[in-house]
mmCIF file of C-alpha atoms in Angstrom:
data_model
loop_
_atom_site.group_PDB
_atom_site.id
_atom_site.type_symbol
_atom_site.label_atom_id
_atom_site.label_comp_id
_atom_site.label_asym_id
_atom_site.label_seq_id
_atom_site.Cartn_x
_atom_site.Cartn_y
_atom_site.Cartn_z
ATOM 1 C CA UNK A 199 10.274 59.456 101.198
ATOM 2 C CA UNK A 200 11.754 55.881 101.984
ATOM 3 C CA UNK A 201 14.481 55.271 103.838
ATOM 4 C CA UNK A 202 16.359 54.087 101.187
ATOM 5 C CA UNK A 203 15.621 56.842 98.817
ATOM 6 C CA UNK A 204 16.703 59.218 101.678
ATOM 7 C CA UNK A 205 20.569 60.883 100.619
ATOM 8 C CA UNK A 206 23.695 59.403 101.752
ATOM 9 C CA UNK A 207 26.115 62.235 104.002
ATOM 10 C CA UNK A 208 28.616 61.953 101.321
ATOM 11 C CA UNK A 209 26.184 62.840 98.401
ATOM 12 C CA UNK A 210 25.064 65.750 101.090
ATOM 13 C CA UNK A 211 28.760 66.811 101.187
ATOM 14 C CA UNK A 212 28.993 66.545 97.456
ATOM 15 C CA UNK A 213 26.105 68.953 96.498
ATOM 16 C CA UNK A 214 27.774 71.377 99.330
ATOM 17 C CA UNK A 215 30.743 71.220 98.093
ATOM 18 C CA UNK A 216 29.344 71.875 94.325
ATOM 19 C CA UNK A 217 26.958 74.673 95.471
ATOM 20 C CA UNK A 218 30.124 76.372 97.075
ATOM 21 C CA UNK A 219 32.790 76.327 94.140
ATOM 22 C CA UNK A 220 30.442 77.687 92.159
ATOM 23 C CA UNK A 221 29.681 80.876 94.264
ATOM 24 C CA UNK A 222 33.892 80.771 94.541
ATOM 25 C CA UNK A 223 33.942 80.176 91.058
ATOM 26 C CA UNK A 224 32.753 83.598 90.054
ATOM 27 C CA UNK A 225 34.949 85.397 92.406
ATOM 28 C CA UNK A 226 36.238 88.571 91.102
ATOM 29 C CA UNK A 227 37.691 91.799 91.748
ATOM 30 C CA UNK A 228 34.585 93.261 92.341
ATOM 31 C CA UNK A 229 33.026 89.914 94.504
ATOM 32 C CA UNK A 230 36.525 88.384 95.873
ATOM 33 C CA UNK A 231 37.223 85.419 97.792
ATOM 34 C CA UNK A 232 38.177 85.181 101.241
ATOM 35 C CA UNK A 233 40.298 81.895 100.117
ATOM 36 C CA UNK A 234 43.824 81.521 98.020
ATOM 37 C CA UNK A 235 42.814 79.505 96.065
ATOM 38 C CA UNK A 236 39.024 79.115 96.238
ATOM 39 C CA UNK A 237 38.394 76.570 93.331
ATOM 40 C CA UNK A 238 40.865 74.190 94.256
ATOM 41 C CA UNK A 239 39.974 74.554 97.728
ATOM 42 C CA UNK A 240 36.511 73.093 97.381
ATOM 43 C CA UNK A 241 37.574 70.505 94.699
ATOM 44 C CA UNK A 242 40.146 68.762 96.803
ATOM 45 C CA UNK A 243 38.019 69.494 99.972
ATOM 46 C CA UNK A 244 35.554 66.770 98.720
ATOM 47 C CA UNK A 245 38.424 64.389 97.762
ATOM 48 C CA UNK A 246 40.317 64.683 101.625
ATOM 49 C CA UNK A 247 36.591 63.505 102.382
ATOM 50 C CA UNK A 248 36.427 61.056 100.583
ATOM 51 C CA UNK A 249 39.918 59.275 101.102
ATOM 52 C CA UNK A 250 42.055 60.726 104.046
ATOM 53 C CA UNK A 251 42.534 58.512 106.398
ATOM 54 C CA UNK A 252 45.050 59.020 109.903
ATOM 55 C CA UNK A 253 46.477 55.922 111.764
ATOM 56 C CA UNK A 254 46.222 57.087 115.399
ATOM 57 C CA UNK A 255 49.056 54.922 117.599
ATOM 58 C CA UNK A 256 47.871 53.579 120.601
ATOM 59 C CA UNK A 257 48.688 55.511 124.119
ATOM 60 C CA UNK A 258 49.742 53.347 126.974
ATOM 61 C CA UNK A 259 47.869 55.853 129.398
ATOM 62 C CA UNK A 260 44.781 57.713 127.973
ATOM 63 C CA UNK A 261 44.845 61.495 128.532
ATOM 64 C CA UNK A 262 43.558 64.808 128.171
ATOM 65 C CA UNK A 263 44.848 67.761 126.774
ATOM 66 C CA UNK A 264 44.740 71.271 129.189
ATOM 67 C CA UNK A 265 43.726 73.367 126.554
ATOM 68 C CA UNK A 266 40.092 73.177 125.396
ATOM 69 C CA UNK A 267 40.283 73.724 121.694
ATOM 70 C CA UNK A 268 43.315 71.074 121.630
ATOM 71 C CA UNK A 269 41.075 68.741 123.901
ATOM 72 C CA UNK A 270 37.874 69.254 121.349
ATOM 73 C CA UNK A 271 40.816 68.598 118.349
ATOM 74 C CA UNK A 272 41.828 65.553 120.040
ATOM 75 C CA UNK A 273 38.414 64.328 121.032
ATOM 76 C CA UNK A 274 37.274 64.491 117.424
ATOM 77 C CA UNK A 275 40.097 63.077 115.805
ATOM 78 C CA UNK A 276 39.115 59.938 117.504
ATOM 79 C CA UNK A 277 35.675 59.775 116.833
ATOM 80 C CA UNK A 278 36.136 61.032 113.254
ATOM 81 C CA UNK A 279 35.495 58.802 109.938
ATOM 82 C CA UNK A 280 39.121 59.986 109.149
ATOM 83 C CA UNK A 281 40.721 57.312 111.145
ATOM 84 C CA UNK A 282 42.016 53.773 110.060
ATOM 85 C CA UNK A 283 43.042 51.374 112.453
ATOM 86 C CA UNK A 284 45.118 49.827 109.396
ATOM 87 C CA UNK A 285 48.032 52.020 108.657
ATOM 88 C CA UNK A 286 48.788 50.546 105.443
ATOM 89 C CA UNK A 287 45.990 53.267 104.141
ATOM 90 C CA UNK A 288 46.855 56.448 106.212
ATOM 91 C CA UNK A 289 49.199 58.673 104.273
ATOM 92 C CA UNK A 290 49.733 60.292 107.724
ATOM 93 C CA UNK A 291 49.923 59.221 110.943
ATOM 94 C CA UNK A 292 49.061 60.991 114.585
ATOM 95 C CA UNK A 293 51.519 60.654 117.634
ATOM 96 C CA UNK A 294 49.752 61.153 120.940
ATOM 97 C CA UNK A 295 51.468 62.630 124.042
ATOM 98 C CA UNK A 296 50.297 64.540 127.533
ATOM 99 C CA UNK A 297 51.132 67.997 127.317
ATOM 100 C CA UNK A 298 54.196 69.410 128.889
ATOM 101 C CA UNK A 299 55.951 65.907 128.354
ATOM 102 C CA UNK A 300 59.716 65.969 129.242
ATOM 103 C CA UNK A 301 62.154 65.861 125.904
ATOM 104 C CA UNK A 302 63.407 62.448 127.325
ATOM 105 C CA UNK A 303 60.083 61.119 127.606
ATOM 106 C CA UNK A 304 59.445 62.528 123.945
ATOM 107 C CA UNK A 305 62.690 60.720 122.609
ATOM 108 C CA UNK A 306 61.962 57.369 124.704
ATOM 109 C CA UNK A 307 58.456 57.696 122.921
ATOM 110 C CA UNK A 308 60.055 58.229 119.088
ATOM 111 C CA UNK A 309 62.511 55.874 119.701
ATOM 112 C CA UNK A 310 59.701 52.587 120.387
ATOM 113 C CA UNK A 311 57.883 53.817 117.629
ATOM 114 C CA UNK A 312 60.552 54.038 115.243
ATOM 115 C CA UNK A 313 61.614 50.161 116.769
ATOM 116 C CA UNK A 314 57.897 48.838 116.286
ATOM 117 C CA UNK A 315 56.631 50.156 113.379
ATOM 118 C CA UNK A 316 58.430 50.936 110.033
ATOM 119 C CA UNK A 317 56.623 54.189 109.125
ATOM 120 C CA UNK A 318 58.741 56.378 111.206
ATOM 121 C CA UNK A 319 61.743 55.659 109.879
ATOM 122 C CA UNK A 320 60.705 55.612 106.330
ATOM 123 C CA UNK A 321 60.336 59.355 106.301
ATOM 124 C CA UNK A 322 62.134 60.348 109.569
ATOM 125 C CA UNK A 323 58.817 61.534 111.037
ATOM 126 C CA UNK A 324 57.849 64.208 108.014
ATOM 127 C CA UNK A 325 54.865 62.067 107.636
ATOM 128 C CA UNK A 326 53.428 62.571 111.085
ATOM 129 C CA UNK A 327 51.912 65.113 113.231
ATOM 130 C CA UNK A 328 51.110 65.673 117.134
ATOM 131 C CA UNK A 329 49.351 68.648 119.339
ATOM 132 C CA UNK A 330 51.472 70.735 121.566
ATOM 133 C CA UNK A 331 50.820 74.326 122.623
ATOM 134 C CA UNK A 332 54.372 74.787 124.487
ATOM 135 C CA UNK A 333 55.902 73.369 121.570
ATOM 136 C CA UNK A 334 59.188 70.636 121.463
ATOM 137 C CA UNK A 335 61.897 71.831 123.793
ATOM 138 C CA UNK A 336 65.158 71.531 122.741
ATOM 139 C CA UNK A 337 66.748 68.237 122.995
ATOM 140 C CA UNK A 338 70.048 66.558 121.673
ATOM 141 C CA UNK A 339 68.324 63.561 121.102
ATOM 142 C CA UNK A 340 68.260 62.622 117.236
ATOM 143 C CA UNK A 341 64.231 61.175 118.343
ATOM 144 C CA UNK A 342 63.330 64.949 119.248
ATOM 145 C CA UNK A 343 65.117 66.866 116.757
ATOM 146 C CA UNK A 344 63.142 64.919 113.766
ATOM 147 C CA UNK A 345 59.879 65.215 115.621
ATOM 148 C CA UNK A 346 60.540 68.827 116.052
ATOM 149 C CA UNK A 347 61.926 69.330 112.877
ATOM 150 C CA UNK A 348 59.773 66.987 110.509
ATOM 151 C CA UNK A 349 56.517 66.101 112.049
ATOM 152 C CA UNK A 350 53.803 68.479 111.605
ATOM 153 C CA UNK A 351 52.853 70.508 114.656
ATOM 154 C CA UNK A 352 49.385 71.382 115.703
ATOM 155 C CA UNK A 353 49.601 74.699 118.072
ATOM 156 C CA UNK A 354 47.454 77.349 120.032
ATOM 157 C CA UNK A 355 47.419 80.710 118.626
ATOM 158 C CA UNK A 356 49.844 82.300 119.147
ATOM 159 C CA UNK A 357 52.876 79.945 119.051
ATOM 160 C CA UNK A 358 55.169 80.325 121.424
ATOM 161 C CA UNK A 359 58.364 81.904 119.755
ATOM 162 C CA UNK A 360 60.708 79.710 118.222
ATOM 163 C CA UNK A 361 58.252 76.561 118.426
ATOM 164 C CA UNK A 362 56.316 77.581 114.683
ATOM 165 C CA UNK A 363 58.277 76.386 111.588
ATOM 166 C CA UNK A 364 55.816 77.955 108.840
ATOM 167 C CA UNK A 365 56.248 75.448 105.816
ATOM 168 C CA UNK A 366 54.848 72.581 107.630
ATOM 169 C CA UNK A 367 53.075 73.288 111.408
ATOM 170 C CA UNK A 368 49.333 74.693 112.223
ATOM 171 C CA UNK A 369 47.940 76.662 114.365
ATOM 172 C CA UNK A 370 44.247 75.649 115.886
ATOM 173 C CA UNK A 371 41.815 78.746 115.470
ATOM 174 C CA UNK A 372 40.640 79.109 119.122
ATOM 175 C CA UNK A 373 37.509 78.239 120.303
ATOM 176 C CA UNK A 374 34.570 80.782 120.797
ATOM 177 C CA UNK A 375 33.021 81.098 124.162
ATOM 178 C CA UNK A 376 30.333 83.256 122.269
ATOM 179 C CA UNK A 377 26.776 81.826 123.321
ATOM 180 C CA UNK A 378 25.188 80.539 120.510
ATOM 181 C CA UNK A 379 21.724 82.521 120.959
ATOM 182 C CA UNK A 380 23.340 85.412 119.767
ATOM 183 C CA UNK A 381 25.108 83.492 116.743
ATOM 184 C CA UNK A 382 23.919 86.337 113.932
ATOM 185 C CA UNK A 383 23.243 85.859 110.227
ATOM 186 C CA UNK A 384 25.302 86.201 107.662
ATOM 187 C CA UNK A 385 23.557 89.017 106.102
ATOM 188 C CA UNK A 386 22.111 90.944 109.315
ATOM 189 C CA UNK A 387 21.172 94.298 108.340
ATOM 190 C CA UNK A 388 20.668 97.375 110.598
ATOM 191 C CA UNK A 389 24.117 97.557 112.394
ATOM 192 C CA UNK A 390 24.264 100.602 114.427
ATOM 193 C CA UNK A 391 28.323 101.376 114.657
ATOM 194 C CA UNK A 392 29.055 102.888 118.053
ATOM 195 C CA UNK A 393 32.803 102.687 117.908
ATOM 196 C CA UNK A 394 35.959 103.026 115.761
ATOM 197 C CA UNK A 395 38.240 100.655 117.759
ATOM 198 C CA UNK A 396 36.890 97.737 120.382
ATOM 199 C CA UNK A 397 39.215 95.863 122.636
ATOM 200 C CA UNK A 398 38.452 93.169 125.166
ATOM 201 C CA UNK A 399 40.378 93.495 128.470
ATOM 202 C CA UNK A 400 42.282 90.236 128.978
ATOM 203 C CA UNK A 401 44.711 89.020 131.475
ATOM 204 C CA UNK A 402 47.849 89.863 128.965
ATOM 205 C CA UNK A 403 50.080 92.994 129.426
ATOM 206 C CA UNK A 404 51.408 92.616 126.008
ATOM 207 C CA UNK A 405 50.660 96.355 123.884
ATOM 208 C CA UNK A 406 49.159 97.535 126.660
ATOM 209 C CA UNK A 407 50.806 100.909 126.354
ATOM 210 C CA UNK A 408 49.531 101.724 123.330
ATOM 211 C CA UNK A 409 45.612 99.976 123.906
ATOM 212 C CA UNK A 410 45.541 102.413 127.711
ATOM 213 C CA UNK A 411 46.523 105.743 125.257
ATOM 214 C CA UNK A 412 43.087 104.832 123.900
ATOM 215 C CA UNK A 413 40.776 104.617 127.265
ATOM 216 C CA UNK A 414 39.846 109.054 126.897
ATOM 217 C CA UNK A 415 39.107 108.582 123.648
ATOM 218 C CA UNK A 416 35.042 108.805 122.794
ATOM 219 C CA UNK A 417 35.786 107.161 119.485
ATOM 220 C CA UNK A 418 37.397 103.737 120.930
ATOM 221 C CA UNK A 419 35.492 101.688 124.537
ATOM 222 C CA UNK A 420 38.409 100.183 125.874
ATOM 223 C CA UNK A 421 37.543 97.641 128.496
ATOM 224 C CA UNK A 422 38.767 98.013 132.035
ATOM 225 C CA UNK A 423 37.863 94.643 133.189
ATOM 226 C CA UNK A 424 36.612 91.895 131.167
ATOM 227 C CA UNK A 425 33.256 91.897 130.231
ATOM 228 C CA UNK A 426 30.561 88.910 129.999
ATOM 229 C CA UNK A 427 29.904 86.609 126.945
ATOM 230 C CA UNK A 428 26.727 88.432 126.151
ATOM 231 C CA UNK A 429 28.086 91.799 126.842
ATOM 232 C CA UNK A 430 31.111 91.297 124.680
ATOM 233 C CA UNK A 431 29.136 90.473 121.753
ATOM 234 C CA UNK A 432 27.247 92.818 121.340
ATOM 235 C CA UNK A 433 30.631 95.483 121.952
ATOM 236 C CA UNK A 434 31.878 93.707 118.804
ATOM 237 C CA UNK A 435 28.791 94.004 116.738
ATOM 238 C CA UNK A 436 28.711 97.467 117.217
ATOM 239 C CA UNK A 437 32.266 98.226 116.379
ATOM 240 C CA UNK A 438 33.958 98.912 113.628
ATOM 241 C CA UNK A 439 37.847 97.619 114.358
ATOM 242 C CA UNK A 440 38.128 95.062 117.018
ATOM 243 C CA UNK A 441 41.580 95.623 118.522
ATOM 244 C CA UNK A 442 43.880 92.582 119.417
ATOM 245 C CA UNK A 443 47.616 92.420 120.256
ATOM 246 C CA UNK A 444 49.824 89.499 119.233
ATOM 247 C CA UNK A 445 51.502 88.607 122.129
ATOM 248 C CA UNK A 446 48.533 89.227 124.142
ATOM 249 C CA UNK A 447 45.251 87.024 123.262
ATOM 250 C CA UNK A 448 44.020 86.521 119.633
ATOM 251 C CA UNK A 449 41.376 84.238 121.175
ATOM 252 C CA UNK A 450 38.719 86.680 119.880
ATOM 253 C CA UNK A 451 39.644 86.677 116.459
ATOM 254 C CA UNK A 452 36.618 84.071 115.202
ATOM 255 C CA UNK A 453 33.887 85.883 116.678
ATOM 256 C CA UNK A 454 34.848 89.235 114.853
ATOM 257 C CA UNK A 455 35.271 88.198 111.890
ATOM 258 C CA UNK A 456 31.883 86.389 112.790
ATOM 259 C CA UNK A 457 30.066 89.697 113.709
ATOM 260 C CA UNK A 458 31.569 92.135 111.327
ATOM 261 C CA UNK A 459 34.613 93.739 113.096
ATOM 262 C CA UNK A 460 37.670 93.700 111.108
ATOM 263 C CA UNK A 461 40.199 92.524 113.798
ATOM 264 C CA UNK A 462 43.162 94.869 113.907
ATOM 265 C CA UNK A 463 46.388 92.871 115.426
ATOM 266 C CA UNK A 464 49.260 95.223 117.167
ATOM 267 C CA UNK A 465 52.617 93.717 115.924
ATOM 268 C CA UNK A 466 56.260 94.601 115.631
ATOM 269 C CA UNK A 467 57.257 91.303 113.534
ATOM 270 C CA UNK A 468 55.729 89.224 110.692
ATOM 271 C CA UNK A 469 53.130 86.783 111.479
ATOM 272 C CA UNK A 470 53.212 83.083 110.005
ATOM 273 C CA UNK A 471 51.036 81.430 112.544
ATOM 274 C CA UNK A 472 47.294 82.722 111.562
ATOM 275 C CA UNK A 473 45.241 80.120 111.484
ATOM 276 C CA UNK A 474 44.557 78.393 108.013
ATOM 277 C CA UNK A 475 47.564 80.815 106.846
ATOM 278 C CA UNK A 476 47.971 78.577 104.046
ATOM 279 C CA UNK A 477 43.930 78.783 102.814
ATOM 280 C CA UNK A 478 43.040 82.579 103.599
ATOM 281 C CA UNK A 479 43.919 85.577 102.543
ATOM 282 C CA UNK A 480 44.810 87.302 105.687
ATOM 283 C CA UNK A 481 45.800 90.887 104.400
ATOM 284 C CA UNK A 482 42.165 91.164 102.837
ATOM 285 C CA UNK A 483 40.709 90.307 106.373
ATOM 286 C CA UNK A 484 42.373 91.800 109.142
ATOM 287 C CA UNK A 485 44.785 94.911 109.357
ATOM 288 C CA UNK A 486 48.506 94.222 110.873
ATOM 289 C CA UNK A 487 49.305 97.360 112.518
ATOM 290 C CA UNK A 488 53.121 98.438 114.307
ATOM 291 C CA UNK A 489 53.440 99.597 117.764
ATOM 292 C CA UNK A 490 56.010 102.423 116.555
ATOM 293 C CA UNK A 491 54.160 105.382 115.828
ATOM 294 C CA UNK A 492 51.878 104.537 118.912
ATOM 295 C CA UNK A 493 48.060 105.469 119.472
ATOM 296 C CA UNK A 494 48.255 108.084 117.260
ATOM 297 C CA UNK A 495 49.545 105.571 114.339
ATOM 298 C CA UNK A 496 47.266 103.371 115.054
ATOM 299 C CA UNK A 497 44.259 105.899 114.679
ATOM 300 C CA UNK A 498 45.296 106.990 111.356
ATOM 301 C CA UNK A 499 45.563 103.664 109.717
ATOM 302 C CA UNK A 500 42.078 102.939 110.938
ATOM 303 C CA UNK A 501 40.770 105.721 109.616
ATOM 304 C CA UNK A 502 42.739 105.906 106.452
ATOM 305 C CA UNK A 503 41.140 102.601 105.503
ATOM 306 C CA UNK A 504 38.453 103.485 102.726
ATOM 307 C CA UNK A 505 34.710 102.432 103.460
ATOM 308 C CA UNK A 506 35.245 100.633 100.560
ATOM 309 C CA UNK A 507 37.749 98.557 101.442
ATOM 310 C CA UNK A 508 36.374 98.461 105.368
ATOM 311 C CA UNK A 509 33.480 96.874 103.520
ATOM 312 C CA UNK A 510 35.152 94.240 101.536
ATOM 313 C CA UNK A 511 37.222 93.170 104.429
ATOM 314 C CA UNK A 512 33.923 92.845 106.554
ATOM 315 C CA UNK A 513 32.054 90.706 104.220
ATOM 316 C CA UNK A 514 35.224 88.316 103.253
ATOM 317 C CA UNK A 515 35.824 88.227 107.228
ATOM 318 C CA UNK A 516 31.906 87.162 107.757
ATOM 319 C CA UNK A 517 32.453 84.550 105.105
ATOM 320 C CA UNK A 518 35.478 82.961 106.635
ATOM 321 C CA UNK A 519 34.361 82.881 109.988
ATOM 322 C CA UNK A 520 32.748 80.020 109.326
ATOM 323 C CA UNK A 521 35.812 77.505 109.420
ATOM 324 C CA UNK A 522 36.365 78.854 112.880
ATOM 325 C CA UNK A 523 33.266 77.670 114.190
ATOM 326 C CA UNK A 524 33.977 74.513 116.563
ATOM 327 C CA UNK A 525 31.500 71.760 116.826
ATOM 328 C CA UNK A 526 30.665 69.112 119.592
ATOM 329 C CA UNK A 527 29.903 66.984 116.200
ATOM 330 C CA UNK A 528 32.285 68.159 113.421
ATOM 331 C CA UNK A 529 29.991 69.807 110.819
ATOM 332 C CA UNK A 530 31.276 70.199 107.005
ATOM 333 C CA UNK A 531 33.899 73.229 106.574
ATOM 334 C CA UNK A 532 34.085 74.131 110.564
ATOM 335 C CA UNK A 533 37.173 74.122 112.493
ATOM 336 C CA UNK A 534 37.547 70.947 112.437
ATOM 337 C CA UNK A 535 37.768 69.934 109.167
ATOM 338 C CA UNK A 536 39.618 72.205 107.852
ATOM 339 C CA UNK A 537 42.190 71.782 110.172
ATOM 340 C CA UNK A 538 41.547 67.902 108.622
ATOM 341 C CA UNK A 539 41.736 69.677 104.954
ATOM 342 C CA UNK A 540 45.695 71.293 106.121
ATOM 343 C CA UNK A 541 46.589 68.058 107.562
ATOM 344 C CA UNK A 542 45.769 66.279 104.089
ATOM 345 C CA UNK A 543 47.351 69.115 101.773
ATOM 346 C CA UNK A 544 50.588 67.904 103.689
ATOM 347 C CA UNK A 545 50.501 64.230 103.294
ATOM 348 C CA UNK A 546 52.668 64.684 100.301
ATOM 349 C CA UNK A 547 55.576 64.354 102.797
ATOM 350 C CA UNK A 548 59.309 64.691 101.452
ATOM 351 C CA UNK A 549 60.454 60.872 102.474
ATOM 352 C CA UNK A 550 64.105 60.816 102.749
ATOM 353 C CA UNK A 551 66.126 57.459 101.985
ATOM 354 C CA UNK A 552 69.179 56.148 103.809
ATOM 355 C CA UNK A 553 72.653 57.686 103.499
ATOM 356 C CA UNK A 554 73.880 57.032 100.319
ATOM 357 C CA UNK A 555 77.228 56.840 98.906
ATOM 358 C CA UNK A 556 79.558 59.293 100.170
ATOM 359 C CA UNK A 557 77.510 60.141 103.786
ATOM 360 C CA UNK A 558 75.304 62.221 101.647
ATOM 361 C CA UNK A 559 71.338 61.685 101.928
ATOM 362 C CA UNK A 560 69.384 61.150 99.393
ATOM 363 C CA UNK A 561 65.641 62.151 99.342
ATOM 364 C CA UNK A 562 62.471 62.241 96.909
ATOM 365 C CA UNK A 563 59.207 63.449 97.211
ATOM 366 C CA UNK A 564 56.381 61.768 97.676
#
């Protein structure tokens, strides 16, 4: 074949994405989708390729974030196709800062942007976004309460409480540390189940009391120290739960739904911060279990869940794991870019106007 006859990455993408709302398309009760709204998904998937576009402003002092999955964000933001160095084309607009930057830093930061550029003030911020895993302290400053308040935030899992404002912020799905040698297929057959419940020792307290009621029990392996990469893997592979508290670590929650254990999180309160909350259907692939009836609660929801159902959850689980697969090189429908796809599904910003008559303030959506 030519060169010129080879095909372009976009018509690539295009026969992707058409291969992949079909298979969504036929989704049913008996085959269902791991996805809200898997049809639209796909469909407006291909248009954020084809036309989203972020105006990055410039730092006075390059940096690097602490975190590694925020870093690996950050790193491919800038080298991605998605952004414009003309902002008159970017419906949405990134706002770069260190980590753990002081609120009057943050509101000396707002305030030049908001006296160099027009964009900030047009909407009050609604139409930007920045990274932060300790969130926006609180501040007095009229700069930090919009950024807070408006701008979309990109966080770790899980947000620290009070930092998470569910209507507009994200949470990045964390990265996997599982070595890609043992990266299974989809459809790997001859899975010999060893255990009901799986959980990876980690340097969080949190639920503790209920995950040590578990250590006697033949039917659970609960870790005493952490294990390696390698050995971990193969623990989750041949489990059928994998155990996870919220206000512990949820770092592992990519590589079981990778491997086939339905992750079980230990909660007391009503989680908004999953990752891609807004794209997956959660309660079909993961249990949310309370820490009031103990060890002994906790055993009989896992094994009041049918095999039927334990089945369904495992397959829609192995089929969404693969938007939280991180890349060196963004690939089509990883981490990345669906984290690009919730960034575009919220460039239809509300854009307030000036105080109108009477003090009161008038808005419209975009």
């Amino acid at each position: 074949m030519a060169a010129t006859d080879l095909p372009t990455t976009t018509t690539v993408f295009s026969l992707l994405i058409l291969f992949l709302s079909l298979q969504t398309a036929a989704a049913t009760a008996d085959h269902p989708s791991p996805y809200l709204s898997p049809i639209t998904l796909f469909q407006n998937y291909q248009k954020m390729l084809n036309s989203f576009k972020i105006f990055i402003y410039p730092q006075n002092t390059p940096f690097n974030f602490t975190n590694p999955t925020l870093n690996l964000f950050y790193g491919s933001l800038l080298s991605s196709p998605f952004r414009t160095s003309d902002p008159e084309e970017a419906p949405l607009f990134f706002v770069p800062f260190p980590p753990n930057q002081s609120p009057r830093s943050l509101a000396r930061l707002i305030a030049d942007l908001r006296a160099t550029y027009p964009y900030w003030q047009r909407t009050l911020g609604a139409d930007h976004f920045y990274l932060s895993c300790e969130g926006v302290r609180p501040s007095s400053s009229r700069n930090v309460v919009e950024l807070k308040k408006n701008a979309v935030q990109i966080s770790c899992l899980p947000s620290r409480s009070g930092a998470f404002i569910p209507h507009k912020d994200i949470t990045l799905p964390p990265l996997s540390h599982a070595p890609p040698q043992l990266l299974p297929p989809k459809e790997k057959i001859n899975r010999t189940l060893k255990y009901v419940g799986y959980y990876r020792r980690s340097s969080s307290t949190a639920g503790w009391d209920i995950i040590s009621s578990l250590i006697s029990d033949s039917e659970f392996l609960i870790e005493s120290e952490s294990s390696d990469q390698w050995t971990h893997v193969r623990r989750v592979e041949s489990s059928k739960f994998c155990l996870f508290t919220y206000d512990g670590t949820l770092s592992g929650v990519g590589e079981a739904l990778k491997y086939g254990c339905v992750p079980v999180v230990i909660t007391d309160r009503p989680i908004q911060d999953m990752p891609f909350m807004d794209l997956l259907r959660w309660q079909d692939l993961a249990l949310f279990v309370g820490s009031s009836n103990g060890a002994e609660g906790l055993k009989h929801v896992l094994h009041d869940t049918s095999e039927e159902r334990y089945e369904r959850m495992r397959g829609l689980g192995m089929t969404a794991a693969q938007h939280f697969i991180w890349n060196a090189s963004p690939q089509p429908l990883d981490a990345f870019h669906m984290l690009m796809y919730q960034l575009w599904i919220r460039r239809h910003a509300i854009r307030y106007a000036r105080l109108g008559e009477g003090g009161s303030r008038q808005f419209s959506e975009d």
